Amino acid sequence: MPTANTVRRIIPSQKRNFGRIFDEFPVPDLTQIQTRSYERFLQADDPFEKRTDSGLEGVFREIFPIESYDQDSEARVPSL
């Protein structure tokens, strides 16, 4: 009969390597890489005139201006 509310774990006495590569490679700071990527995506620190056609700015330039079917009214890029 199984026991209730218990967690069974096997804790090894030593680490075992089943791979063929024995060198250890340093893991980069993944949070910092993601943060820099997000900053490039937003381009929030760049003035409007110097923003490139990538990231969020590229999406806005691709979508806007949105015109009505009869071209009577138009929606422009929201200012951030």
mmCIF file of N, CA and C in Angstrom:
data_model
loop_
_atom_site.group_PDB
_atom_site.id
_atom_site.type_symbol
_atom_site.label_atom_id
_atom_site.label_comp_id
_atom_site.label_asym_id
_atom_site.label_seq_id
_atom_site.Cartn_x
_atom_site.Cartn_y
_atom_site.Cartn_z
ATOM 1 N N MET A 1 0.849 -1.166 0.000
ATOM 2 C CA MET A 1 0.000 0.000 0.000
ATOM 3 C C MET A 1 0.901 1.237 0.000
ATOM 4 N N PRO A 2 0.624 2.245 -0.876
ATOM 5 C CA PRO A 2 1.461 3.440 -0.920
ATOM 6 C C PRO A 2 1.268 4.286 0.331
ATOM 7 N N THR A 3 2.333 4.928 0.694
ATOM 8 C CA THR A 3 2.250 5.823 1.850
ATOM 9 C C THR A 3 1.776 7.194 1.399
ATOM 10 N N ALA A 4 1.008 7.846 2.209
ATOM 11 C CA ALA A 4 0.448 9.142 1.866
ATOM 12 C C ALA A 4 1.402 10.262 2.266
ATOM 13 N N ASN A 5 1.418 11.313 1.455
ATOM 14 C CA ASN A 5 2.171 12.534 1.737
ATOM 15 C C ASN A 5 3.670 12.316 1.938
ATOM 16 N N THR A 6 4.249 11.393 1.221
ATOM 17 C CA THR A 6 5.696 11.217 1.287
ATOM 18 C C THR A 6 6.284 11.384 -0.098
ATOM 19 N N VAL A 7 7.457 11.904 -0.119
ATOM 20 C CA VAL A 7 8.173 12.069 -1.374
ATOM 21 C C VAL A 7 9.383 11.163 -1.324
ATOM 22 N N ARG A 8 9.496 10.311 -2.296
ATOM 23 C CA ARG A 8 10.621 9.385 -2.328
ATOM 24 C C ARG A 8 11.655 9.910 -3.302
ATOM 25 N N ARG A 9 12.862 10.102 -2.832
ATOM 26 C CA ARG A 9 13.950 10.580 -3.668
ATOM 27 C C ARG A 9 15.164 9.718 -3.458
ATOM 28 N N ILE A 10 15.881 9.499 -4.539
ATOM 29 C CA ILE A 10 17.155 8.805 -4.454
ATOM 30 C C ILE A 10 18.232 9.872 -4.553
ATOM 31 N N ILE A 11 18.993 10.025 -3.509
ATOM 32 C CA ILE A 11 20.055 11.024 -3.484
ATOM 33 C C ILE A 11 21.377 10.295 -3.688
ATOM 34 N N PRO A 12 22.029 10.535 -4.848
ATOM 35 C CA PRO A 12 23.270 9.820 -5.119
ATOM 36 C C PRO A 12 24.405 10.308 -4.214
ATOM 37 N N SER A 13 25.330 9.417 -3.943
ATOM 38 C CA SER A 13 26.461 9.782 -3.086
ATOM 39 C C SER A 13 27.517 10.563 -3.852
ATOM 40 N N GLN A 14 27.555 10.425 -5.172
ATOM 41 C CA GLN A 14 28.498 11.179 -5.981
ATOM 42 C C GLN A 14 27.867 11.498 -7.328
ATOM 43 N N LYS A 15 28.405 12.540 -8.009
ATOM 44 C CA LYS A 15 27.905 12.899 -9.335
ATOM 45 C C LYS A 15 28.490 11.944 -10.351
ATOM 46 N N ARG A 16 27.673 11.571 -11.303
ATOM 47 C CA ARG A 16 28.143 10.693 -12.368
ATOM 48 C C ARG A 16 27.985 11.406 -13.691
ATOM 49 N N ASN A 17 28.971 11.287 -14.550
ATOM 50 C CA ASN A 17 28.954 11.922 -15.860
ATOM 51 C C ASN A 17 28.775 10.832 -16.916
ATOM 52 N N PHE A 18 27.676 10.897 -17.648
ATOM 53 C CA PHE A 18 27.410 9.915 -18.689
ATOM 54 C C PHE A 18 27.763 10.452 -20.073
ATOM 55 N N GLY A 19 28.302 11.662 -20.135
ATOM 56 C CA GLY A 19 28.662 12.266 -21.408
ATOM 57 C C GLY A 19 30.083 11.944 -21.805
ATOM 58 N N ARG A 20 30.432 12.368 -23.005
ATOM 59 C CA ARG A 20 31.774 12.146 -23.514
ATOM 60 C C ARG A 20 32.651 13.378 -23.372
ATOM 61 N N ILE A 21 32.057 14.521 -23.157
ATOM 62 C CA ILE A 21 32.809 15.765 -23.006
ATOM 63 C C ILE A 21 33.020 15.997 -21.516
ATOM 64 N N PHE A 22 34.263 16.148 -21.126
ATOM 65 C CA PHE A 22 34.566 16.285 -19.711
ATOM 66 C C PHE A 22 34.863 17.726 -19.309
ATOM 67 N N ASP A 23 34.938 18.636 -20.297
ATOM 68 C CA ASP A 23 35.179 20.046 -19.976
ATOM 69 C C ASP A 23 33.887 20.686 -19.494
ATOM 70 N N GLU A 24 34.012 21.580 -18.559
ATOM 71 C CA GLU A 24 32.860 22.340 -18.094
ATOM 72 C C GLU A 24 32.873 23.693 -18.774
ATOM 73 N N PHE A 25 31.733 24.092 -19.277
ATOM 74 C CA PHE A 25 31.607 25.372 -19.955
ATOM 75 C C PHE A 25 30.847 26.333 -19.058
ATOM 76 N N PRO A 26 31.316 27.573 -18.969
ATOM 77 C CA PRO A 26 30.602 28.538 -18.125
ATOM 78 C C PRO A 26 29.257 28.909 -18.750
ATOM 79 N N VAL A 27 28.251 29.017 -17.943
ATOM 80 C CA VAL A 27 26.919 29.405 -18.404
ATOM 81 C C VAL A 27 26.821 30.925 -18.311
ATOM 82 N N PRO A 28 26.468 31.599 -19.427
ATOM 83 C CA PRO A 28 26.357 33.056 -19.371
ATOM 84 C C PRO A 28 25.161 33.486 -18.528
ATOM 85 N N ASP A 29 25.159 34.752 -18.148
ATOM 86 C CA ASP A 29 24.048 35.305 -17.369
ATOM 87 C C ASP A 29 22.849 35.457 -18.299
ATOM 88 N N LEU A 30 21.958 34.490 -18.290
ATOM 89 C CA LEU A 30 20.833 34.463 -19.220
ATOM 90 C C LEU A 30 19.832 35.580 -18.953
ATOM 91 N N THR A 31 19.702 35.993 -17.706
ATOM 92 C CA THR A 31 18.793 37.092 -17.379
ATOM 93 C C THR A 31 19.291 38.393 -18.002
ATOM 94 N N GLN A 32 20.589 38.618 -17.961
ATOM 95 C CA GLN A 32 21.155 39.831 -18.553
ATOM 96 C C GLN A 32 20.992 39.813 -20.071
ATOM 97 N N ILE A 33 21.177 38.673 -20.689
ATOM 98 C CA ILE A 33 20.993 38.564 -22.135
ATOM 99 C C ILE A 33 19.548 38.872 -22.512
ATOM 100 N N GLN A 34 18.595 38.339 -21.772
ATOM 101 C CA GLN A 34 17.180 38.584 -22.051
ATOM 102 C C GLN A 34 16.817 40.049 -21.830
ATOM 103 N N THR A 35 17.370 40.669 -20.789
ATOM 104 C CA THR A 35 17.085 42.076 -20.506
ATOM 105 C C THR A 35 17.605 42.967 -21.622
ATOM 106 N N ARG A 36 18.822 42.709 -22.090
ATOM 107 C CA ARG A 36 19.375 43.508 -23.201
ATOM 108 C C ARG A 36 18.559 43.332 -24.466
ATOM 109 N N SER A 37 18.118 42.113 -24.725
ATOM 110 C CA SER A 37 17.301 41.846 -25.905
ATOM 111 C C SER A 37 15.980 42.615 -25.836
ATOM 112 N N TYR A 38 15.366 42.642 -24.665
ATOM 113 C CA TYR A 38 14.103 43.355 -24.490
ATOM 114 C C TYR A 38 14.299 44.865 -24.650
ATOM 115 N N GLU A 39 15.421 45.390 -24.150
ATOM 116 C CA GLU A 39 15.717 46.820 -24.320
ATOM 117 C C GLU A 39 15.898 47.161 -25.796
ATOM 118 N N ARG A 40 16.548 46.285 -26.555
ATOM 119 C CA ARG A 40 16.692 46.517 -27.998
ATOM 120 C C ARG A 40 15.342 46.440 -28.692
ATOM 121 N N PHE A 41 14.475 45.562 -28.225
ATOM 122 C CA PHE A 41 13.142 45.429 -28.812
ATOM 123 C C PHE A 41 12.324 46.702 -28.602
ATOM 124 N N LEU A 42 12.383 47.271 -27.383
ATOM 125 C CA LEU A 42 11.587 48.459 -27.078
ATOM 126 C C LEU A 42 12.169 49.743 -27.665
ATOM 127 N N GLN A 43 13.491 49.903 -27.650
ATOM 128 C CA GLN A 43 14.178 51.113 -28.079
ATOM 129 C C GLN A 43 13.650 52.329 -27.314
ATOM 130 N N ALA A 44 13.324 52.160 -26.052
ATOM 131 C CA ALA A 44 12.723 53.227 -25.261
ATOM 132 C C ALA A 44 13.704 54.352 -24.955
ATOM 133 N N ASP A 45 15.003 54.045 -24.857
ATOM 134 C CA ASP A 45 15.996 55.073 -24.534
ATOM 135 C C ASP A 45 16.425 55.869 -25.751
ATOM 136 N N ASP A 46 16.079 55.415 -26.947
ATOM 137 C CA ASP A 46 16.469 56.113 -28.166
ATOM 138 C C ASP A 46 15.442 57.188 -28.509
ATOM 139 N N PRO A 47 15.907 58.341 -28.984
ATOM 140 C CA PRO A 47 14.927 59.347 -29.437
ATOM 141 C C PRO A 47 14.171 58.823 -30.661
ATOM 142 N N PHE A 48 12.998 59.361 -30.877
ATOM 143 C CA PHE A 48 12.126 58.886 -31.948
ATOM 144 C C PHE A 48 12.819 58.932 -33.308
ATOM 145 N N GLU A 49 13.610 59.956 -33.555
ATOM 146 C CA GLU A 49 14.249 60.134 -34.854
ATOM 147 C C GLU A 49 15.341 59.091 -35.111
ATOM 148 N N LYS A 50 15.930 58.542 -34.048
ATOM 149 C CA LYS A 50 17.053 57.614 -34.196
ATOM 150 C C LYS A 50 16.658 56.149 -34.062
ATOM 151 N N ARG A 51 15.384 55.861 -33.903
ATOM 152 C CA ARG A 51 14.950 54.474 -33.776
ATOM 153 C C ARG A 51 15.020 53.775 -35.123
ATOM 154 N N THR A 52 15.458 52.522 -35.088
ATOM 155 C CA THR A 52 15.568 51.741 -36.314
ATOM 156 C C THR A 52 14.253 51.015 -36.590
ATOM 157 N N ASP A 53 14.179 50.425 -37.760
ATOM 158 C CA ASP A 53 12.967 49.725 -38.180
ATOM 159 C C ASP A 53 12.975 48.289 -37.666
ATOM 160 N N SER A 54 13.194 48.117 -36.375
ATOM 161 C CA SER A 54 13.208 46.775 -35.792
ATOM 162 C C SER A 54 12.457 46.815 -34.464
ATOM 163 N N GLY A 55 12.132 45.643 -33.960
ATOM 164 C CA GLY A 55 11.450 45.551 -32.677
ATOM 165 C C GLY A 55 10.050 46.136 -32.721
ATOM 166 N N LEU A 56 9.658 46.728 -31.619
ATOM 167 C CA LEU A 56 8.317 47.294 -31.494
ATOM 168 C C LEU A 56 8.103 48.443 -32.474
ATOM 169 N N GLU A 57 9.141 49.240 -32.690
ATOM 170 C CA GLU A 57 9.045 50.354 -33.648
ATOM 171 C C GLU A 57 8.770 49.830 -35.057
ATOM 172 N N GLY A 58 9.411 48.738 -35.426
ATOM 173 C CA GLY A 58 9.184 48.143 -36.742
ATOM 174 C C GLY A 58 7.756 47.651 -36.907
ATOM 175 N N VAL A 59 7.202 47.087 -35.844
ATOM 176 C CA VAL A 59 5.808 46.621 -35.888
ATOM 177 C C VAL A 59 4.868 47.809 -36.063
ATOM 178 N N PHE A 60 5.093 48.880 -35.301
ATOM 179 C CA PHE A 60 4.243 50.071 -35.432
ATOM 180 C C PHE A 60 4.325 50.668 -36.829
ATOM 181 N N ARG A 61 5.521 50.747 -37.377
ATOM 182 C CA ARG A 61 5.665 51.327 -38.723
ATOM 183 C C ARG A 61 5.024 50.445 -39.785
ATOM 184 N N GLU A 62 5.012 49.150 -39.554
ATOM 185 C CA GLU A 62 4.406 48.243 -40.521
ATOM 186 C C GLU A 62 2.881 48.341 -40.488
ATOM 187 N N ILE A 63 2.305 48.518 -39.308
ATOM 188 C CA ILE A 63 0.850 48.504 -39.162
ATOM 189 C C ILE A 63 0.227 49.878 -39.408
ATOM 190 N N PHE A 64 0.832 50.925 -38.860
ATOM 191 C CA PHE A 64 0.244 52.258 -38.934
ATOM 192 C C PHE A 64 0.758 53.014 -40.147
ATOM 193 N N PRO A 65 0.045 53.958 -40.700
ATOM 194 C CA PRO A 65 -1.285 54.414 -40.332
ATOM 195 C C PRO A 65 -2.360 53.445 -40.831
ATOM 196 N N ILE A 66 -3.395 53.316 -40.048
ATOM 197 C CA ILE A 66 -4.535 52.489 -40.423
ATOM 198 C C ILE A 66 -5.609 53.417 -40.968
ATOM 199 N N GLU A 67 -6.027 53.117 -42.171
ATOM 200 C CA GLU A 67 -7.047 53.951 -42.806
ATOM 201 C C GLU A 67 -8.375 53.212 -42.835
ATOM 202 N N SER A 68 -9.451 53.967 -42.802
ATOM 203 C CA SER A 68 -10.777 53.356 -42.897
ATOM 204 C C SER A 68 -11.003 52.892 -44.339
ATOM 205 N N TYR A 69 -11.987 52.041 -44.526
ATOM 206 C CA TYR A 69 -12.224 51.476 -45.851
ATOM 207 C C TYR A 69 -12.519 52.545 -46.902
ATOM 208 N N ASP A 70 -13.138 53.658 -46.500
ATOM 209 C CA ASP A 70 -13.412 54.732 -47.455
ATOM 210 C C ASP A 70 -12.337 55.821 -47.417
ATOM 211 N N GLN A 71 -11.265 55.567 -46.691
ATOM 212 C CA GLN A 71 -10.123 56.465 -46.538
ATOM 213 C C GLN A 71 -10.527 57.844 -46.032
ATOM 214 N N ASP A 72 -11.585 57.864 -45.207
ATOM 215 C CA ASP A 72 -12.089 59.103 -44.638
ATOM 216 C C ASP A 72 -11.381 59.437 -43.324
ATOM 217 N N SER A 73 -10.991 58.411 -42.568
ATOM 218 C CA SER A 73 -10.311 58.649 -41.293
ATOM 219 C C SER A 73 -9.065 57.766 -41.208
ATOM 220 N N GLU A 74 -8.184 58.144 -40.286
ATOM 221 C CA GLU A 74 -6.895 57.483 -40.198
ATOM 222 C C GLU A 74 -6.445 57.409 -38.747
ATOM 223 N N ALA A 75 -5.855 56.285 -38.350
ATOM 224 C CA ALA A 75 -5.287 56.141 -37.021
ATOM 225 C C ALA A 75 -3.764 56.188 -37.158
ATOM 226 N N ARG A 76 -3.132 56.976 -36.332
ATOM 227 C CA ARG A 76 -1.670 57.138 -36.418
ATOM 228 C C ARG A 76 -0.984 56.356 -35.301
ATOM 229 N N VAL A 77 0.335 56.302 -35.352
ATOM 230 C CA VAL A 77 1.144 55.592 -34.372
ATOM 231 C C VAL A 77 0.950 56.234 -33.004
ATOM 232 N N PRO A 78 0.671 55.430 -31.973
ATOM 233 C CA PRO A 78 0.540 56.008 -30.634
ATOM 234 C C PRO A 78 1.903 56.504 -30.151
ATOM 235 N N SER A 79 1.923 57.643 -29.506
ATOM 236 C CA SER A 79 3.193 58.160 -28.978
ATOM 237 C C SER A 79 3.480 57.503 -27.647
ATOM 238 N N LEU A 80 4.707 57.055 -27.482
ATOM 239 C CA LEU A 80 5.078 56.356 -26.258
ATOM 240 C C LEU A 80 5.600 57.304 -25.242
#
